[in-house]
């Protein structure tokens, strides 16, 4: 069954309401098994438009499922991208309110600050590094709207790749000073080490991961804009947290970033 414009709109409101009301819902493909990846990206775009109508702004992109650890954890074996909006940006000194989320998890990421527009379908990691002003440590909070955090590729793309919040560390480092694949990270919860990894976990190189997203966007006539923030994808598996928990990601060269949940 072909997914019509009306069905897409229905899916948009289904996911929009689930997020707003902090409810987990049955995954979209249970009702619409014919939702293709392409149509799922259309839904994602329309969902963003709905959020912009409600007052948010697009401020960049995020990569998802770029590491083996994450792909195996979710049983989904392809990278994806979603869009970051201004309401997702959380500050390190403000606590994350558990009541505004469903079943959040935290993961360490490298944030790219894009210094010039970048669009194309043959973009390389080198092109990304040239267009990047700074990188910084980040924690992404993902919060799938789906029951038990389980989904297919089309479901997670439609749900803007489980995006919920992200926090950026305070140290901005010029990208030329770093060898991103070799940057190590330790992820802890309440001072206990939960996972470790290095930039190379993300498609071999976080810049290659960002290039993958640029090329995907390029196929849709889109690209990165000067000023965009891009999260290059989780370096380790994601860790669930609850009120009272503190999560810290300690990076080599980039310093650390933390979140506390109430
Ligand atoms: C999808 C989002 C994955 C990442 O960095 O891999 C993601 C999910 O695991 O729910 O943000
Ligand atoms: Mg992520």
PDB file of C-alpha atoms and ligand atoms in Angstrom:
ATOM      1  CA  UNK A   1       0.000   0.000   0.000  1.00  0.00           C
ATOM      2  CA  UNK A   2       1.431   3.348  -1.103  1.00  0.00           C
ATOM      3  CA  UNK A   3       1.898   5.830   1.772  1.00  0.00           C
ATOM      4  CA  UNK A   4      -0.163   8.874   0.823  1.00  0.00           C
ATOM      5  CA  UNK A   5       0.332  12.479   1.847  1.00  0.00           C
ATOM      6  CA  UNK A   6      -2.601  12.107   4.286  1.00  0.00           C
ATOM      7  CA  UNK A   7      -1.020   9.062   5.915  1.00  0.00           C
ATOM      8  CA  UNK A   8       2.279  10.945   6.260  1.00  0.00           C
ATOM      9  CA  UNK A   9       0.462  13.785   7.977  1.00  0.00           C
ATOM     10  CA  UNK A  10      -1.219  11.307  10.309  1.00  0.00           C
ATOM     11  CA  UNK A  11       2.166   9.804  11.240  1.00  0.00           C
ATOM     12  CA  UNK A  12       3.575  13.299  11.847  1.00  0.00           C
ATOM     13  CA  UNK A  13       0.835  14.131  14.360  1.00  0.00           C
ATOM     14  CA  UNK A  14       1.058  10.673  15.962  1.00  0.00           C
ATOM     15  CA  UNK A  15       4.777  11.199  16.690  1.00  0.00           C
ATOM     16  CA  UNK A  16       4.393  14.889  17.533  1.00  0.00           C
ATOM     17  CA  UNK A  17       1.740  14.153  20.170  1.00  0.00           C
ATOM     18  CA  UNK A  18       3.670  11.199  21.615  1.00  0.00           C
ATOM     19  CA  UNK A  19       6.712  13.438  22.161  1.00  0.00           C
ATOM     20  CA  UNK A  20       4.691  16.315  23.568  1.00  0.00           C
ATOM     21  CA  UNK A  21       2.768  14.076  25.955  1.00  0.00           C
ATOM     22  CA  UNK A  22       5.841  11.964  26.860  1.00  0.00           C
ATOM     23  CA  UNK A  23       4.088   8.729  25.903  1.00  0.00           C
ATOM     24  CA  UNK A  24       5.589   5.707  24.224  1.00  0.00           C
ATOM     25  CA  UNK A  25       3.626   4.513  21.210  1.00  0.00           C
ATOM     26  CA  UNK A  26       3.443   1.450  18.985  1.00  0.00           C
ATOM     27  CA  UNK A  27       5.907   1.788  16.132  1.00  0.00           C
ATOM     28  CA  UNK A  28       4.634   3.289  12.900  1.00  0.00           C
ATOM     29  CA  UNK A  29       5.535   0.313  10.685  1.00  0.00           C
ATOM     30  CA  UNK A  30       3.139  -1.923  12.653  1.00  0.00           C
ATOM     31  CA  UNK A  31       0.367   0.103  11.060  1.00  0.00           C
ATOM     32  CA  UNK A  32       2.201   1.150   7.887  1.00  0.00           C
ATOM     33  CA  UNK A  33       4.525  -1.721   6.961  1.00  0.00           C
ATOM     34  CA  UNK A  34       5.134  -0.135   3.543  1.00  0.00           C
ATOM     35  CA  UNK A  35       6.759   3.002   4.945  1.00  0.00           C
ATOM     36  CA  UNK A  36       9.977   3.309   2.922  1.00  0.00           C
ATOM     37  CA  UNK A  37      13.139   5.019   4.165  1.00  0.00           C
ATOM     38  CA  UNK A  38      12.606   7.819   1.635  1.00  0.00           C
ATOM     39  CA  UNK A  39       9.041   8.424   2.855  1.00  0.00           C
ATOM     40  CA  UNK A  40      10.264   8.209   6.442  1.00  0.00           C
ATOM     41  CA  UNK A  41      12.659  11.104   5.713  1.00  0.00           C
ATOM     42  CA  UNK A  42       9.668  13.019   4.269  1.00  0.00           C
ATOM     43  CA  UNK A  43       7.794  12.387   7.526  1.00  0.00           C
ATOM     44  CA  UNK A  44      10.845  13.534   9.516  1.00  0.00           C
ATOM     45  CA  UNK A  45      10.956  16.780   7.504  1.00  0.00           C
ATOM     46  CA  UNK A  46       7.220  17.416   7.999  1.00  0.00           C
ATOM     47  CA  UNK A  47       7.549  16.694  11.713  1.00  0.00           C
ATOM     48  CA  UNK A  48      10.282  19.338  11.834  1.00  0.00           C
ATOM     49  CA  UNK A  49       7.993  21.802  10.014  1.00  0.00           C
ATOM     50  CA  UNK A  50       5.304  21.139  12.633  1.00  0.00           C
ATOM     51  CA  UNK A  51       7.802  21.867  15.429  1.00  0.00           C
ATOM     52  CA  UNK A  52       8.956  25.046  13.683  1.00  0.00           C
ATOM     53  CA  UNK A  53       5.317  26.165  13.552  1.00  0.00           C
ATOM     54  CA  UNK A  54       5.237  25.641  17.326  1.00  0.00           C
ATOM     55  CA  UNK A  55       8.222  27.972  17.755  1.00  0.00           C
ATOM     56  CA  UNK A  56      11.457  26.007  17.502  1.00  0.00           C
ATOM     57  CA  UNK A  57      14.350  26.561  15.066  1.00  0.00           C
ATOM     58  CA  UNK A  58      16.540  24.179  13.115  1.00  0.00           C
ATOM     59  CA  UNK A  59      20.154  24.470  14.332  1.00  0.00           C
ATOM     60  CA  UNK A  60      21.889  21.531  12.676  1.00  0.00           C
ATOM     61  CA  UNK A  61      21.928  17.778  12.252  1.00  0.00           C
ATOM     62  CA  UNK A  62      22.786  14.577  14.050  1.00  0.00           C
ATOM     63  CA  UNK A  63      24.043  11.269  12.829  1.00  0.00           C
ATOM     64  CA  UNK A  64      22.745   8.032  14.227  1.00  0.00           C
ATOM     65  CA  UNK A  65      23.732   4.387  14.210  1.00  0.00           C
ATOM     66  CA  UNK A  66      27.206   5.148  12.903  1.00  0.00           C
ATOM     67  CA  UNK A  67      29.012   2.753  15.252  1.00  0.00           C
ATOM     68  CA  UNK A  68      28.964  -1.039  15.484  1.00  0.00           C
ATOM     69  CA  UNK A  69      28.106  -0.792  19.203  1.00  0.00           C
ATOM     70  CA  UNK A  70      24.962   1.221  18.438  1.00  0.00           C
ATOM     71  CA  UNK A  71      23.951  -0.804  15.380  1.00  0.00           C
ATOM     72  CA  UNK A  72      24.172  -4.021  17.353  1.00  0.00           C
ATOM     73  CA  UNK A  73      22.362  -2.503  20.318  1.00  0.00           C
ATOM     74  CA  UNK A  74      19.427  -1.423  18.122  1.00  0.00           C
ATOM     75  CA  UNK A  75      19.538  -4.262  15.551  1.00  0.00           C
ATOM     76  CA  UNK A  76      19.606  -1.665  12.757  1.00  0.00           C
ATOM     77  CA  UNK A  77      22.580  -1.788  10.385  1.00  0.00           C
ATOM     78  CA  UNK A  78      22.605   1.493   8.515  1.00  0.00           C
ATOM     79  CA  UNK A  79      23.509   5.055   9.426  1.00  0.00           C
ATOM     80  CA  UNK A  80      20.735   7.673   9.643  1.00  0.00           C
ATOM     81  CA  UNK A  81      20.458  11.428  10.139  1.00  0.00           C
ATOM     82  CA  UNK A  82      18.025  13.662  11.969  1.00  0.00           C
ATOM     83  CA  UNK A  83      17.637  17.363  12.597  1.00  0.00           C
ATOM     84  CA  UNK A  84      18.628  19.298  15.747  1.00  0.00           C
ATOM     85  CA  UNK A  85      16.334  22.071  16.958  1.00  0.00           C
ATOM     86  CA  UNK A  86      16.892  24.934  19.391  1.00  0.00           C
ATOM     87  CA  UNK A  87      14.659  23.409  22.089  1.00  0.00           C
ATOM     88  CA  UNK A  88      16.922  20.324  22.242  1.00  0.00           C
ATOM     89  CA  UNK A  89      19.953  22.320  23.343  1.00  0.00           C
ATOM     90  CA  UNK A  90      20.334  21.788  27.089  1.00  0.00           C
ATOM     91  CA  UNK A  91      22.866  23.550  29.300  1.00  0.00           C
ATOM     92  CA  UNK A  92      25.338  21.732  31.480  1.00  0.00           C
ATOM     93  CA  UNK A  93      24.373  23.655  34.628  1.00  0.00           C
ATOM     94  CA  UNK A  94      20.649  22.974  34.202  1.00  0.00           C
ATOM     95  CA  UNK A  95      19.303  19.575  35.191  1.00  0.00           C
ATOM     96  CA  UNK A  96      17.438  17.394  32.737  1.00  0.00           C
ATOM     97  CA  UNK A  97      13.842  16.924  33.902  1.00  0.00           C
ATOM     98  CA  UNK A  98      12.970  13.245  33.713  1.00  0.00           C
ATOM     99  CA  UNK A  99       9.242  14.033  33.604  1.00  0.00           C
ATOM    100  CA  UNK A 100       9.699  15.641  30.189  1.00  0.00           C
ATOM    101  CA  UNK A 101      11.103  12.434  28.717  1.00  0.00           C
ATOM    102  CA  UNK A 102       9.949   8.831  28.238  1.00  0.00           C
ATOM    103  CA  UNK A 103      12.921   6.452  28.690  1.00  0.00           C
ATOM    104  CA  UNK A 104      16.022   8.556  28.037  1.00  0.00           C
ATOM    105  CA  UNK A 105      19.533   7.297  27.374  1.00  0.00           C
ATOM    106  CA  UNK A 106      22.800   9.237  27.169  1.00  0.00           C
ATOM    107  CA  UNK A 107      25.631   8.726  24.696  1.00  0.00           C
ATOM    108  CA  UNK A 108      28.965  10.486  24.099  1.00  0.00           C
ATOM    109  CA  UNK A 109      29.409  12.303  20.794  1.00  0.00           C
ATOM    110  CA  UNK A 110      31.690  14.797  19.086  1.00  0.00           C
ATOM    111  CA  UNK A 111      29.988  18.052  18.072  1.00  0.00           C
ATOM    112  CA  UNK A 112      31.117  19.853  14.901  1.00  0.00           C
ATOM    113  CA  UNK A 113      30.632  23.621  14.574  1.00  0.00           C
ATOM    114  CA  UNK A 114      30.315  24.353  10.875  1.00  0.00           C
ATOM    115  CA  UNK A 115      32.028  27.544   9.697  1.00  0.00           C
ATOM    116  CA  UNK A 116      30.898  27.605   6.059  1.00  0.00           C
ATOM    117  CA  UNK A 117      28.063  26.216   3.941  1.00  0.00           C
ATOM    118  CA  UNK A 118      28.747  22.700   2.696  1.00  0.00           C
ATOM    119  CA  UNK A 119      26.596  20.947   0.128  1.00  0.00           C
ATOM    120  CA  UNK A 120      27.216  18.184  -2.399  1.00  0.00           C
ATOM    121  CA  UNK A 121      27.031  14.468  -3.086  1.00  0.00           C
ATOM    122  CA  UNK A 122      30.787  13.751  -3.260  1.00  0.00           C
ATOM    123  CA  UNK A 123      31.845  15.369  -0.008  1.00  0.00           C
ATOM    124  CA  UNK A 124      34.762  13.750   1.852  1.00  0.00           C
ATOM    125  CA  UNK A 125      35.898  13.812   5.466  1.00  0.00           C
ATOM    126  CA  UNK A 126      38.607  16.282   4.388  1.00  0.00           C
ATOM    127  CA  UNK A 127      35.936  18.663   3.002  1.00  0.00           C
ATOM    128  CA  UNK A 128      34.123  18.443   6.323  1.00  0.00           C
ATOM    129  CA  UNK A 129      37.295  19.240   8.276  1.00  0.00           C
ATOM    130  CA  UNK A 130      37.894  22.280   6.046  1.00  0.00           C
ATOM    131  CA  UNK A 131      34.366  23.566   6.691  1.00  0.00           C
ATOM    132  CA  UNK A 132      34.542  22.922  10.452  1.00  0.00           C
ATOM    133  CA  UNK A 133      35.496  25.750  12.768  1.00  0.00           C
ATOM    134  CA  UNK A 134      35.618  23.879  16.065  1.00  0.00           C
ATOM    135  CA  UNK A 135      34.758  20.571  17.628  1.00  0.00           C
ATOM    136  CA  UNK A 136      33.608  19.995  21.200  1.00  0.00           C
ATOM    137  CA  UNK A 137      32.619  17.221  23.566  1.00  0.00           C
ATOM    138  CA  UNK A 138      28.903  16.434  23.652  1.00  0.00           C
ATOM    139  CA  UNK A 139      26.357  14.176  25.282  1.00  0.00           C
ATOM    140  CA  UNK A 140      23.255  13.348  23.311  1.00  0.00           C
ATOM    141  CA  UNK A 141      20.101  12.310  25.158  1.00  0.00           C
ATOM    142  CA  UNK A 142      18.038  10.030  22.948  1.00  0.00           C
ATOM    143  CA  UNK A 143      14.459   9.139  23.801  1.00  0.00           C
ATOM    144  CA  UNK A 144      12.710   7.017  21.197  1.00  0.00           C
ATOM    145  CA  UNK A 145       8.986   7.599  21.159  1.00  0.00           C
ATOM    146  CA  UNK A 146       8.503   3.872  20.504  1.00  0.00           C
ATOM    147  CA  UNK A 147       7.543   1.189  22.987  1.00  0.00           C
ATOM    148  CA  UNK A 148      10.590  -0.353  24.670  1.00  0.00           C
ATOM    149  CA  UNK A 149      12.946   1.697  22.433  1.00  0.00           C
ATOM    150  CA  UNK A 150      12.397  -0.843  19.598  1.00  0.00           C
ATOM    151  CA  UNK A 151      12.028   0.081  15.928  1.00  0.00           C
ATOM    152  CA  UNK A 152      12.952  -0.564  12.316  1.00  0.00           C
ATOM    153  CA  UNK A 153      15.082   1.799  10.232  1.00  0.00           C
ATOM    154  CA  UNK A 154      12.018   3.550   8.746  1.00  0.00           C
ATOM    155  CA  UNK A 155      10.461   3.996  12.207  1.00  0.00           C
ATOM    156  CA  UNK A 156      13.527   5.606  13.743  1.00  0.00           C
ATOM    157  CA  UNK A 157      14.065   7.917  10.749  1.00  0.00           C
ATOM    158  CA  UNK A 158      10.441   9.132  10.964  1.00  0.00           C
ATOM    159  CA  UNK A 159      10.916   9.716  14.712  1.00  0.00           C
ATOM    160  CA  UNK A 160      13.809  12.124  13.960  1.00  0.00           C
ATOM    161  CA  UNK A 161      16.261   9.431  15.047  1.00  0.00           C
ATOM    162  CA  UNK A 162      15.114   9.392  18.688  1.00  0.00           C
ATOM    163  CA  UNK A 163      16.417  12.946  19.202  1.00  0.00           C
ATOM    164  CA  UNK A 164      15.519  14.615  22.478  1.00  0.00           C
ATOM    165  CA  UNK A 165      18.287  16.759  24.023  1.00  0.00           C
ATOM    166  CA  UNK A 166      21.991  17.440  23.709  1.00  0.00           C
ATOM    167  CA  UNK A 167      24.599  19.163  25.818  1.00  0.00           C
ATOM    168  CA  UNK A 168      27.852  20.647  24.548  1.00  0.00           C
ATOM    169  CA  UNK A 169      31.045  20.912  26.637  1.00  0.00           C
ATOM    170  CA  UNK A 170      32.546  24.333  27.193  1.00  0.00           C
ATOM    171  CA  UNK A 171      35.855  23.730  25.395  1.00  0.00           C
ATOM    172  CA  UNK A 172      35.858  24.555  21.666  1.00  0.00           C
ATOM    173  CA  UNK A 173      38.922  23.133  19.917  1.00  0.00           C
ATOM    174  CA  UNK A 174      40.041  24.025  16.363  1.00  0.00           C
ATOM    175  CA  UNK A 175      39.647  20.783  14.433  1.00  0.00           C
ATOM    176  CA  UNK A 176      43.077  21.009  12.763  1.00  0.00           C
ATOM    177  CA  UNK A 177      44.757  20.440  16.136  1.00  0.00           C
ATOM    178  CA  UNK A 178      43.174  17.021  16.547  1.00  0.00           C
ATOM    179  CA  UNK A 179      43.242  13.522  15.174  1.00  0.00           C
ATOM    180  CA  UNK A 180      39.560  12.724  15.630  1.00  0.00           C
ATOM    181  CA  UNK A 181      39.659   8.906  15.191  1.00  0.00           C
ATOM    182  CA  UNK A 182      42.149   8.653  18.061  1.00  0.00           C
ATOM    183  CA  UNK A 183      40.239  10.725  20.575  1.00  0.00           C
ATOM    184  CA  UNK A 184      39.270   8.507  23.477  1.00  0.00           C
ATOM    185  CA  UNK A 185      36.196   8.888  25.671  1.00  0.00           C
ATOM    186  CA  UNK A 186      35.113   7.432  29.000  1.00  0.00           C
ATOM    187  CA  UNK A 187      31.384   7.468  29.781  1.00  0.00           C
ATOM    188  CA  UNK A 188      30.475   7.261  33.468  1.00  0.00           C
ATOM    189  CA  UNK A 189      27.282   7.186  35.485  1.00  0.00           C
ATOM    190  CA  UNK A 190      27.514   8.324  39.106  1.00  0.00           C
ATOM    191  CA  UNK A 191      31.325   8.067  38.893  1.00  0.00           C
ATOM    192  CA  UNK A 192      31.241   4.491  37.679  1.00  0.00           C
ATOM    193  CA  UNK A 193      32.672   3.770  34.232  1.00  0.00           C
ATOM    194  CA  UNK A 194      29.911   2.424  31.951  1.00  0.00           C
ATOM    195  CA  UNK A 195      31.576   2.437  28.521  1.00  0.00           C
ATOM    196  CA  UNK A 196      34.739   3.511  26.727  1.00  0.00           C
ATOM    197  CA  UNK A 197      35.506   4.205  23.083  1.00  0.00           C
ATOM    198  CA  UNK A 198      37.363   6.312  20.541  1.00  0.00           C
ATOM    199  CA  UNK A 199      36.341   8.530  17.643  1.00  0.00           C
ATOM    200  CA  UNK A 200      37.194   5.762  15.183  1.00  0.00           C
ATOM    201  CA  UNK A 201      34.098   3.876  16.393  1.00  0.00           C
ATOM    202  CA  UNK A 202      32.071   6.293  14.267  1.00  0.00           C
ATOM    203  CA  UNK A 203      32.468   5.014  10.683  1.00  0.00           C
ATOM    204  CA  UNK A 204      36.261   4.991  11.187  1.00  0.00           C
ATOM    205  CA  UNK A 205      36.361   8.785  11.561  1.00  0.00           C
ATOM    206  CA  UNK A 206      33.738  11.244  12.869  1.00  0.00           C
ATOM    207  CA  UNK A 207      34.480  13.582   9.926  1.00  0.00           C
ATOM    208  CA  UNK A 208      33.631  10.748   7.505  1.00  0.00           C
ATOM    209  CA  UNK A 209      30.393  10.280   9.399  1.00  0.00           C
ATOM    210  CA  UNK A 210      29.510  13.956   8.928  1.00  0.00           C
ATOM    211  CA  UNK A 211      30.464  13.676   5.232  1.00  0.00           C
ATOM    212  CA  UNK A 212      28.055  10.737   4.904  1.00  0.00           C
ATOM    213  CA  UNK A 213      25.244  12.963   6.220  1.00  0.00           C
ATOM    214  CA  UNK A 214      26.193  15.834   3.897  1.00  0.00           C
ATOM    215  CA  UNK A 215      26.037  13.479   0.891  1.00  0.00           C
ATOM    216  CA  UNK A 216      22.670  12.105   2.020  1.00  0.00           C
ATOM    217  CA  UNK A 217      21.356  15.638   2.472  1.00  0.00           C
ATOM    218  CA  UNK A 218      22.823  16.515  -0.924  1.00  0.00           C
ATOM    219  CA  UNK A 219      20.623  13.883  -2.577  1.00  0.00           C
ATOM    220  CA  UNK A 220      17.666  15.853  -1.258  1.00  0.00           C
ATOM    221  CA  UNK A 221      19.071  19.203  -2.384  1.00  0.00           C
ATOM    222  CA  UNK A 222      20.018  20.127   1.178  1.00  0.00           C
ATOM    223  CA  UNK A 223      23.306  20.717   2.977  1.00  0.00           C
ATOM    224  CA  UNK A 224      25.005  22.156   6.038  1.00  0.00           C
ATOM    225  CA  UNK A 225      24.765  25.871   6.691  1.00  0.00           C
ATOM    226  CA  UNK A 226      27.347  28.141   8.313  1.00  0.00           C
ATOM    227  CA  UNK A 227      26.581  28.075  12.037  1.00  0.00           C
ATOM    228  CA  UNK A 228      25.126  24.566  12.080  1.00  0.00           C
ATOM    229  CA  UNK A 229      26.008  22.134  14.858  1.00  0.00           C
ATOM    230  CA  UNK A 230      26.429  18.505  13.813  1.00  0.00           C
ATOM    231  CA  UNK A 231      26.585  15.571  16.231  1.00  0.00           C
ATOM    232  CA  UNK A 232      28.635  12.888  14.527  1.00  0.00           C
ATOM    233  CA  UNK A 233      27.022   9.840  16.171  1.00  0.00           C
ATOM    234  CA  UNK A 234      27.478   7.943  19.419  1.00  0.00           C
ATOM    235  CA  UNK A 235      30.951   6.585  20.123  1.00  0.00           C
ATOM    236  CA  UNK A 236      29.732   3.967  22.637  1.00  0.00           C
ATOM    237  CA  UNK A 237      26.427   2.298  23.402  1.00  0.00           C
ATOM    238  CA  UNK A 238      23.792   4.521  25.050  1.00  0.00           C
ATOM    239  CA  UNK A 239      23.285   4.359  28.834  1.00  0.00           C
ATOM    240  CA  UNK A 240      19.844   4.664  30.454  1.00  0.00           C
ATOM    241  CA  UNK A 241      19.515   7.119  33.348  1.00  0.00           C
ATOM    242  CA  UNK A 242      16.968   8.054  36.007  1.00  0.00           C
ATOM    243  CA  UNK A 243      16.289  11.013  38.307  1.00  0.00           C
ATOM    244  CA  UNK A 244      19.255  11.418  40.669  1.00  0.00           C
ATOM    245  CA  UNK A 245      21.796  10.160  38.129  1.00  0.00           C
ATOM    246  CA  UNK A 246      24.768  12.119  36.808  1.00  0.00           C
ATOM    247  CA  UNK A 247      26.343  11.163  33.495  1.00  0.00           C
ATOM    248  CA  UNK A 248      29.786  12.327  32.478  1.00  0.00           C
ATOM    249  CA  UNK A 249      31.672  11.967  29.209  1.00  0.00           C
ATOM    250  CA  UNK A 250      35.399  12.592  29.659  1.00  0.00           C
ATOM    251  CA  UNK A 251      37.215  13.079  26.342  1.00  0.00           C
ATOM    252  CA  UNK A 252      40.917  13.270  25.597  1.00  0.00           C
ATOM    253  CA  UNK A 253      41.750  16.813  24.338  1.00  0.00           C
ATOM    254  CA  UNK A 254      38.112  18.012  24.416  1.00  0.00           C
ATOM    255  CA  UNK A 255      37.567  18.026  28.165  1.00  0.00           C
ATOM    256  CA  UNK A 256      34.437  16.690  29.761  1.00  0.00           C
ATOM    257  CA  UNK A 257      30.716  17.289  29.627  1.00  0.00           C
ATOM    258  CA  UNK A 258      28.095  16.123  32.068  1.00  0.00           C
ATOM    259  CA  UNK A 259      24.379  16.008  32.694  1.00  0.00           C
ATOM    260  CA  UNK A 260      22.410  15.590  35.851  1.00  0.00           C
ATOM    261  CA  UNK A 261      18.853  14.345  35.859  1.00  0.00           C
ATOM    262  CA  UNK A 262      16.143  15.302  38.350  1.00  0.00           C
TER     263      UNK A 262
HETATM  264  C1  LIG B   1      18.682   6.011  17.269  1.00  0.00           C
HETATM  265  C2  LIG B   1      19.542   7.233  17.389  1.00  0.00           C
HETATM  266  C3  LIG B   1      20.977   6.852  17.379  1.00  0.00           C
HETATM  267  C4  LIG B   1      23.367   7.591  17.588  1.00  0.00           C
HETATM  268  O1  LIG B   1      24.176   8.463  17.915  1.00  0.00           O
HETATM  269  O2  LIG B   1      23.711   6.471  17.202  1.00  0.00           O
HETATM  270  C5  LIG B   1      21.920   7.934  17.675  1.00  0.00           C
HETATM  271  C6  LIG B   1      18.574   5.244  18.560  1.00  0.00           C
HETATM  272  O3  LIG B   1      19.508   4.528  18.917  1.00  0.00           O
HETATM  273  O4  LIG B   1      17.531   5.352  19.211  1.00  0.00           O
HETATM  274  O5  LIG B   1      21.610   9.050  18.015  1.00  0.00           O
HETATM  275 MG1  LIG B   2      23.299  10.012  18.999  1.00  0.00          MG
END
